Coordinates of C-alpha atoms and ligand atoms in Angstrom, one line a residue:
M1 CA -26.5 -15.2 15.1
P2 CA -23.1 -13.6 16.7
A3 CA -20.4 -15.6 16.3
F4 CA -18.5 -14.5 19.3
P5 CA -21.9 -14.2 21.6
N6 CA -20.1 -13.7 25.2
I7 CA -18.1 -11.1 23.9
G8 CA -19.5 -7.4 23.4
K9 CA -17.4 -4.8 22.4
I10 CA -14.4 -4.3 23.5
A11 CA -13.7 -1.5 26.0
F12 CA -11.3 0.9 27.5
E13 CA -10.9 0.4 31.4
G14 CA -7.8 1.5 32.0
P15 CA -4.3 0.1 33.9
K16 CA -6.4 -1.0 36.7
S17 CA -8.7 -3.1 35.3
K18 CA -8.5 -6.8 35.8
N19 CA -11.0 -7.6 32.8
P20 CA -9.1 -9.6 30.3
L21 CA -11.4 -8.6 27.5
A22 CA -11.0 -4.8 28.4
F23 CA -8.3 -2.6 27.0
K24 CA -5.6 -0.8 29.7
H25 CA -3.8 1.3 27.6
Y26 CA -5.6 1.8 24.1
D27 CA -8.0 4.3 24.9
A28 CA -8.8 5.4 20.7
G29 CA -10.1 8.6 21.2
E30 CA -7.0 10.0 24.1
I31 CA -5.0 12.5 22.5
V32 CA -1.4 11.9 22.1
E33 CA 0.8 14.5 20.7
G34 CA -2.2 16.4 19.0
R35 CA -4.0 13.6 17.6
T36 CA -5.8 10.2 18.8
M37 CA -4.5 7.2 19.6
A38 CA -6.4 5.6 16.9
A39 CA -5.1 8.0 14.4
H40 CA -1.6 7.1 15.0
L41 CA -1.9 3.5 15.5
R42 CA -4.2 2.7 12.6
F43 CA -4.8 -0.8 13.9
S44 CA -5.5 -3.3 11.0
V45 CA -6.3 -7.1 11.5
V46 CA -5.2 -9.6 8.9
Y47 CA -7.8 -11.8 7.1
W48 CA -5.5 -14.8 6.5
H49 CA -4.2 -15.4 9.9
T50 CA -7.7 -14.6 11.5
M51 CA -10.1 -16.0 9.2
C52 CA -7.9 -19.0 7.9
G53 CA -5.6 -20.1 10.2
N54 CA -6.4 -23.6 12.0
G55 CA -3.1 -24.2 13.6
T56 CA -2.1 -27.0 11.4
D57 CA 2.0 -27.5 11.6
M58 CA 4.4 -29.6 10.3
F59 CA 4.0 -31.9 12.8
G60 CA 0.4 -31.8 12.9
W61 CA -3.3 -31.3 12.2
G62 CA -5.3 -28.2 12.7
T63 CA -6.4 -27.6 16.2
A64 CA -8.6 -24.5 15.8
V65 CA -12.2 -24.8 17.2
R66 CA -14.3 -22.5 14.8
P67 CA -17.9 -23.1 15.4
W68 CA -19.0 -20.6 12.4
E69 CA -17.2 -23.5 9.9
K70 CA -19.3 -26.3 10.5
G71 CA -18.3 -28.5 8.0
L72 CA -18.7 -26.1 5.2
S73 CA -15.9 -25.7 2.7
G74 CA -15.2 -24.4 -0.5
L75 CA -17.4 -21.0 -1.5
D76 CA -19.9 -21.7 1.4
L77 CA -17.0 -21.4 4.0
A78 CA -15.7 -18.2 2.3
K79 CA -19.0 -16.7 2.6
A80 CA -19.3 -17.8 6.4
R81 CA -16.1 -15.9 7.2
V82 CA -17.0 -12.9 6.1
P83 CA -19.8 -11.9 8.7
V84 CA -17.6 -13.2 11.3
F85 CA -14.5 -11.3 10.4
F86 CA -16.3 -8.0 10.1
E87 CA -18.0 -9.0 13.8
F88 CA -14.7 -9.5 14.9
C89 CA -13.1 -6.4 13.9
E90 CA -16.2 -4.1 15.0
K91 CA -16.1 -6.1 18.8
L92 CA -12.2 -4.8 19.0
G93 CA -12.8 -1.5 17.4
A94 CA -10.2 -1.9 14.6
P95 CA -10.4 0.7 12.3
Y96 CA -8.6 -1.5 9.0
Y97 CA -8.3 -5.0 7.7
A98 CA -6.0 -6.5 5.5
F99 CA -6.4 -9.5 3.0
H100 CA -4.9 -11.6 0.2
D101 CA -7.5 -12.7 -2.8
R102 CA -7.0 -16.5 -2.1
D103 CA -7.6 -15.9 1.6
V104 CA -10.9 -14.6 1.1
A105 CA -12.6 -16.6 -1.7
P106 CA -11.5 -20.0 -2.8
H107 CA -9.3 -21.4 -5.8
G108 CA -11.2 -22.1 -8.6
K109 CA -10.2 -24.5 -11.3
T110 CA -9.8 -22.3 -13.4
L111 CA -8.5 -18.5 -13.5
S112 CA -12.0 -17.4 -14.9
E113 CA -13.5 -19.6 -12.0
S114 CA -11.2 -17.7 -9.3
N115 CA -12.0 -14.7 -10.3
K116 CA -15.9 -15.7 -10.2
H117 CA -15.2 -16.8 -6.6
L118 CA -13.5 -13.3 -5.6
D119 CA -16.1 -11.1 -6.9
T120 CA -18.5 -13.2 -5.2
I121 CA -17.2 -12.6 -1.9
V122 CA -15.7 -8.6 -2.5
K123 CA -19.8 -8.0 -2.5
L124 CA -19.8 -9.4 0.6
L125 CA -16.8 -7.8 1.7
K126 CA -17.9 -4.2 0.7
Q127 CA -21.7 -4.6 2.6
Q128 CA -19.7 -5.3 5.7
Q129 CA -17.4 -2.4 5.4
K130 CA -20.2 -0.1 4.6
R131 CA -22.2 -1.5 7.6
T132 CA -19.2 -1.4 10.0
G133 CA -17.1 1.4 8.9
V134 CA -14.0 -1.1 9.0
K135 CA -11.7 -0.1 5.8
L136 CA -9.3 -2.0 3.5
L137 CA -5.5 -0.8 4.8
W138 CA -3.9 -3.0 2.0
G139 CA -4.8 -6.2 -0.3
T140 CA -2.6 -8.3 -2.2
A141 CA -2.4 -11.4 -4.1
Q142 CA -1.4 -15.0 -2.7
L143 CA 1.3 -15.7 -5.4
F144 CA 2.7 -18.7 -3.3
A145 CA 0.6 -21.4 -2.3
H146 CA -0.7 -23.0 -5.7
P147 CA 1.7 -25.7 -7.0
R148 CA 2.3 -23.6 -10.1
Y149 CA 4.1 -21.1 -8.5
C150 CA 6.6 -23.5 -7.1
H151 CA 9.4 -22.1 -8.6
G152 CA 8.3 -18.4 -8.2
A153 CA 5.5 -16.3 -9.7
A154 CA 7.3 -13.0 -11.0
T155 CA 10.5 -15.0 -10.7
S156 CA 9.7 -17.9 -12.3
C157 CA 11.4 -19.8 -15.2
N158 CA 8.1 -20.6 -16.7
A159 CA 6.8 -17.6 -18.7
D160 CA 3.4 -19.0 -18.5
V161 CA 3.4 -18.7 -14.6
F162 CA 4.5 -14.7 -14.9
A163 CA 1.2 -14.5 -16.8
F164 CA -1.0 -16.6 -14.4
A165 CA 0.5 -14.3 -11.6
A166 CA 0.0 -10.6 -13.8
A167 CA -3.8 -11.7 -14.3
Q168 CA -4.0 -12.2 -10.3
V169 CA -2.6 -9.1 -9.7
K170 CA -4.6 -7.3 -12.0
K171 CA -7.5 -8.4 -10.7
A172 CA -6.8 -8.1 -7.1
L173 CA -5.7 -4.4 -8.1
E174 CA -9.2 -4.1 -9.5
V175 CA -10.8 -5.1 -6.1
T176 CA -8.5 -3.5 -3.5
H177 CA -9.4 -0.4 -5.5
E178 CA -13.5 -1.1 -5.3
L179 CA -13.3 -1.7 -2.2
G180 CA -11.2 2.0 -1.5
G181 CA -8.4 -0.2 0.1
E182 CA -5.4 2.7 0.7
G183 CA -2.4 0.3 -0.1
Y184 CA -1.3 -2.4 -2.0
T185 CA 1.3 -4.8 -0.9
F186 CA 3.7 -7.1 -2.3
W187 CA 5.6 -9.9 -0.5
G188 CA 8.1 -11.9 -2.3
G189 CA 6.1 -15.5 -1.7
R190 CA 8.3 -17.8 -3.7
E191 CA 10.5 -14.9 -5.3
G192 CA 14.1 -16.0 -4.5
Y193 CA 15.6 -19.3 -5.1
S194 CA 16.3 -22.9 -3.2
T195 CA 19.6 -23.5 -5.0
L196 CA 21.5 -21.2 -7.6
W197 CA 22.8 -24.1 -9.5
N198 CA 19.4 -24.4 -11.4
T199 CA 18.6 -20.2 -11.4
N200 CA 19.5 -17.4 -13.4
M201 CA 19.3 -14.4 -10.9
K202 CA 19.6 -11.5 -12.9
R203 CA 17.3 -13.0 -15.4
E204 CA 14.6 -13.6 -12.4
L205 CA 15.2 -9.9 -10.8
D206 CA 14.7 -8.0 -14.5
N207 CA 11.3 -10.2 -14.5
L208 CA 10.5 -8.9 -11.3
G209 CA 11.3 -5.2 -11.9
R210 CA 8.7 -5.7 -15.1
F211 CA 6.2 -7.3 -13.4
L212 CA 6.1 -4.4 -10.8
H213 CA 5.8 -2.0 -13.5
M214 CA 3.3 -3.8 -15.3
A215 CA 1.9 -3.3 -11.6
V216 CA 2.5 0.8 -11.5
D217 CA 1.1 0.9 -14.7
Y218 CA -2.3 -0.6 -14.1
A219 CA -2.9 1.1 -11.2
K220 CA -2.3 4.0 -13.4
A221 CA -5.0 3.0 -15.9
I222 CA -8.0 2.3 -13.5
G223 CA -7.0 5.4 -11.1
F224 CA -5.9 3.0 -8.6
K225 CA -4.2 5.7 -6.1
G226 CA -3.2 3.6 -2.9
Q227 CA 0.2 3.2 -1.9
F228 CA 2.2 0.5 -2.9
Y229 CA 4.4 -1.5 -0.6
I230 CA 7.1 -4.3 -0.8
E231 CA 7.2 -6.0 2.3
P232 CA 11.0 -7.3 2.9
K233 CA 11.9 -10.9 4.2
P234 CA 15.6 -12.9 3.7
K235 CA 13.9 -16.5 3.9
E236 CA 11.3 -18.9 4.6
P237 CA 9.8 -20.3 2.0
T238 CA 12.9 -20.2 -0.1
K239 CA 16.2 -20.3 0.7
H240 CA 16.9 -16.7 -0.4
Q241 CA 14.3 -14.3 -0.8
Y242 CA 15.2 -11.3 -3.2
D243 CA 13.4 -8.9 -1.1
S244 CA 15.5 -9.5 1.6
D245 CA 15.9 -6.9 3.7
A246 CA 15.1 -2.8 3.4
A247 CA 18.5 -2.1 2.0
A248 CA 18.0 -5.0 -0.4
C249 CA 14.6 -3.7 -1.5
L250 CA 15.8 -0.1 -1.7
N251 CA 18.7 -1.0 -4.0
F252 CA 16.1 -3.4 -6.2
L253 CA 13.5 -0.6 -6.3
R254 CA 16.6 2.2 -7.1
E255 CA 17.8 -0.1 -9.7
Y256 CA 14.7 -0.9 -11.7
G257 CA 13.5 3.0 -11.3
L258 CA 10.7 2.0 -9.1
L259 CA 11.5 4.1 -6.1
K260 CA 9.1 6.7 -6.4
H261 CA 6.0 4.3 -6.4
F262 CA 7.1 1.9 -3.4
K263 CA 7.3 2.0 0.0
L264 CA 8.0 -0.6 2.6
N265 CA 5.9 -2.5 4.3
L266 CA 8.4 -3.8 7.7
E267 CA 7.7 -6.7 9.3
T268 CA 9.2 -7.3 12.7
N269 CA 10.0 -11.2 12.6
H270 CA 11.2 -10.7 9.0
A271 CA 13.9 -7.8 9.6
T272 CA 15.0 -10.1 13.0
L273 CA 15.5 -13.1 10.4
A274 CA 17.2 -11.0 8.5
G275 CA 19.8 -10.6 11.2
H276 CA 18.7 -6.9 11.8
T277 CA 16.0 -5.3 14.7
M278 CA 12.9 -3.8 13.5
Q279 CA 14.0 -0.6 14.6
H280 CA 17.4 -1.1 12.0
D281 CA 15.5 -1.8 9.1
M282 CA 13.0 1.0 10.4
Q283 CA 15.6 3.7 10.1
V284 CA 17.1 2.1 6.6
A285 CA 13.4 3.2 5.0
L286 CA 12.9 6.2 6.8
G287 CA 16.4 7.6 5.7
A288 CA 15.0 7.1 1.9
K289 CA 11.9 8.3 2.7
A290 CA 10.2 5.0 2.1
L291 CA 8.6 3.9 5.6
G292 CA 5.3 3.2 4.2
S293 CA 3.6 0.7 7.1
I294 CA 4.3 -2.3 9.5
D295 CA 3.6 -5.7 9.9
A296 CA 3.2 -5.9 13.9
N297 CA 4.5 -9.0 15.1
T298 CA 7.4 -10.9 16.5
G299 CA 9.5 -13.7 16.6
D300 CA 11.0 -16.6 19.2
E301 CA 14.6 -15.5 20.4
L302 CA 14.9 -19.5 20.7
L303 CA 13.3 -20.4 17.3
G304 CA 15.0 -19.3 14.0
W305 CA 11.5 -19.2 11.8
D306 CA 8.8 -17.1 11.4
T307 CA 6.5 -17.7 14.4
D308 CA 4.3 -14.3 13.5
Q309 CA 3.5 -14.4 17.2
F310 CA 1.4 -11.3 18.6
P311 CA 4.0 -8.5 19.9
T312 CA 4.0 -7.8 23.8
S313 CA 7.6 -6.6 24.4
I314 CA 7.4 -3.1 25.2
Y315 CA 10.5 -2.5 24.3
L316 CA 10.0 -3.4 20.4
T317 CA 6.5 -1.1 20.6
T318 CA 8.4 1.9 22.1
Q319 CA 11.1 1.4 19.6
C320 CA 8.5 1.2 16.3
M321 CA 6.6 4.2 17.6
L322 CA 9.3 6.7 17.9
E323 CA 10.2 5.8 14.4
I324 CA 7.0 6.4 13.5
M325 CA 6.6 9.5 15.1
K326 CA 10.0 10.6 13.9
M327 CA 8.5 10.4 10.3
G328 CA 5.2 12.2 11.4
G329 CA 2.8 9.2 11.8
F330 CA 1.5 7.3 9.3
T331 CA 0.0 8.3 6.0
T332 CA -1.2 5.3 4.3
G333 CA 0.0 2.8 6.4
G334 CA -0.9 1.7 9.6
V335 CA 0.1 -1.2 12.4
N336 CA -0.8 -4.5 10.8
F337 CA -1.1 -7.4 12.6
D338 CA 0.2 -10.1 10.7
A339 CA 0.4 -12.4 13.5
K340 CA -1.6 -15.8 14.4
V341 CA -2.4 -17.3 18.1
R342 CA -0.2 -20.3 19.2
R343 CA -1.6 -24.0 18.3
E344 CA -2.3 -24.2 21.6
S345 CA -4.5 -21.6 21.6
F346 CA -7.3 -22.8 19.9
E347 CA -10.5 -21.4 21.2
P348 CA -12.1 -18.3 19.4
E349 CA -11.5 -16.1 22.9
D350 CA -7.7 -16.4 22.0
L351 CA -8.2 -14.1 18.9
F352 CA -9.3 -11.2 21.2
H353 CA -6.9 -11.9 24.1
A354 CA -4.1 -11.9 21.5
H355 CA -5.2 -8.8 19.0
I356 CA -6.3 -6.7 22.5
G357 CA -2.6 -7.7 24.1
G358 CA -1.0 -6.3 20.8
M359 CA -3.1 -3.4 20.7
D360 CA -2.4 -2.5 24.3
A361 CA 1.1 -3.1 23.7
F362 CA 1.5 -0.9 20.9
A363 CA -0.6 2.0 23.2
R364 CA 2.0 1.9 25.7
G365 CA 4.7 2.1 22.8
L366 CA 2.9 4.8 21.8
K367 CA 2.6 6.9 25.1
I368 CA 6.3 5.7 26.3
A369 CA 7.8 6.8 22.8
A370 CA 5.8 10.2 23.2
A371 CA 7.2 11.0 27.1
I372 CA 10.8 9.9 25.7
R373 CA 10.3 12.4 22.8
K374 CA 8.5 15.1 25.7
D375 CA 11.6 14.8 27.8
G376 CA 13.9 15.4 25.2
R377 CA 16.9 13.9 26.7
L378 CA 17.4 11.4 24.1
A379 CA 17.0 13.5 20.9
T380 CA 19.5 16.2 23.3
F381 CA 21.8 13.7 23.5
V382 CA 22.1 12.8 19.5
K383 CA 21.7 15.6 18.3
N384 CA 24.7 16.9 20.8
R385 CA 27.0 14.2 19.8
Y386 CA 27.3 14.9 16.0
R387 CA 27.8 19.2 17.2
S388 CA 30.9 18.8 15.2
W389 CA 29.6 18.4 11.9
D390 CA 27.0 21.7 12.5
T391 CA 30.2 24.3 12.6
G392 CA 33.5 25.1 11.2
L393 CA 35.5 22.0 9.7
G394 CA 32.4 19.3 9.7
R395 CA 29.9 22.1 8.4
E396 CA 32.4 22.6 5.3
I397 CA 32.6 19.3 5.1
E398 CA 29.1 18.3 5.1
K399 CA 28.6 21.6 2.3
G400 CA 30.7 20.3 -0.1
K401 CA 33.2 22.7 0.6
A402 CA 36.1 19.8 1.3
S403 CA 38.4 17.7 -0.6
F404 CA 40.8 15.0 0.4
K405 CA 43.7 17.8 -0.2
S406 CA 42.1 20.5 2.0
L407 CA 41.5 17.9 4.8
E408 CA 45.0 16.7 4.8
A409 CA 46.2 20.1 4.8
Y410 CA 43.6 20.9 8.0
M411 CA 45.0 17.8 9.7
L412 CA 49.0 18.6 9.2
K413 CA 48.3 21.8 10.5
K414 CA 46.3 20.4 13.6
G415 CA 48.5 17.8 14.4
E416 CA 46.0 15.6 16.2
T417 CA 42.5 15.4 16.3
E418 CA 40.0 17.1 19.1
A419 CA 39.5 14.1 21.8
N420 CA 36.5 11.5 21.4
E421 CA 33.6 11.7 23.8
S422 CA 32.0 8.4 25.3
G423 CA 29.1 6.8 23.5
R424 CA 27.4 6.3 26.7
Q425 CA 25.2 3.4 25.7
E426 CA 24.2 1.9 29.4
F427 CA 23.8 5.7 30.3
L428 CA 20.9 6.0 27.7
E429 CA 19.6 2.4 28.1
N430 CA 18.9 3.2 31.6
L431 CA 17.4 6.7 30.1
I432 CA 15.0 4.5 28.4
N433 CA 14.2 2.4 31.6
E434 CA 13.5 5.3 33.2
F435 CA 10.2 5.4 30.9
I436 CA 9.5 1.7 30.2
Ligands
XUL501 C1 4.6 -13.6 5.0 C2 3.8 -12.5 5.3 C3 2.6 -12.3 4.3 C4 2.5 -11.2 4.0 C5 1.3 -10.8 3.0 O1 5.8 -13.7 5.7 O2 4.1 -11.7 6.3 O3 1.4 -12.9 4.8 O4 2.1 -10.1 4.8 O5 1.5 -11.6 2.0
CO502 CO1 3.3 -9.8 6.7

């Protein structure tokens, strides 16, 4: 019996369609800059919010109506969710998904019982992947919900907790590999602190470095060639998360000799919580050739926490797609909807509205970004703004042929700089609005 009996395969009907259960802009096969929209966007649905999110918040119980759960719990519930999830991805036409070990399968009483539960579910995931062709974008281990992780996992003050986390990541890597996962993500969870009065920051960071090296070594040992990602986030649940933003992550990876093994999985709402824009963090990652994948959601301007809302702003999706196209498109990464429906949107159908809206918003962003690139005025403006570096003095400096002494001699002779030109911010904002 289908879980969504009244909803069929979501079709592309074009911008004039008034059908809420159709794509207006996402046409998987449409070619943009030489590749299909599907290949540009590589959409992915997350298991945790889509299957396990029930609308609970600090002030109230879950609200979500999920008929397929009908009084089930534990492993039975986990089993029942698998076909529902794949029916959803299939109807949506999402080519990828992502999961944590503990959202597909329940915690057991011991590590080995948890591993057994996971094995049971992985078998079902594998069958469904085969049946539907939906692939695994990345897997991860949930190292933050269980009380044992209250002081962190790899950065815990308790060495046993480090060991448990290592065993959990080992298993998660094995199942990600078995399911053909194209990547594996580390999001810090509780790797951070609530107070520095009880924290040895240096020791915790050294241990995190050790932990990630063990993961890299183990991946090699089992032949897992997927891309490792770190997902920056500045706060929540801790006051300070060590992977606070793209720059902090890159510095950490460099310091611990991990940069060649990792890229970043950037999430919009995390970048904004860090006081940046998503575009800022994407450019930081791009500069280090470490932009890997994105978790595509958004926050709420008036709320200071991680609301994980579905992306609807065309400005945001345009900026994301401009940066992704600048790097020549995704290789292993994708647009992963780490987003949840609002507590008030409690019907199964709302899952479709949310994802259709996010996919259409990104499809528009893609088309707009391609149009901006084809037009060329933006790129020409930026190139021209730096033209003093292309010849003469600028070129000498960039070639490493200048020193403070030679620059002083140059300026003493010249007396004053060439006049500056306007940055034309408003002109450029208007230019972008021509396309949006
Ligand atoms: C938490 C978050 C995670 C990661 C995976 O804010 O974004 O769900 O994406 O652990
Ligand atoms: Co995320």
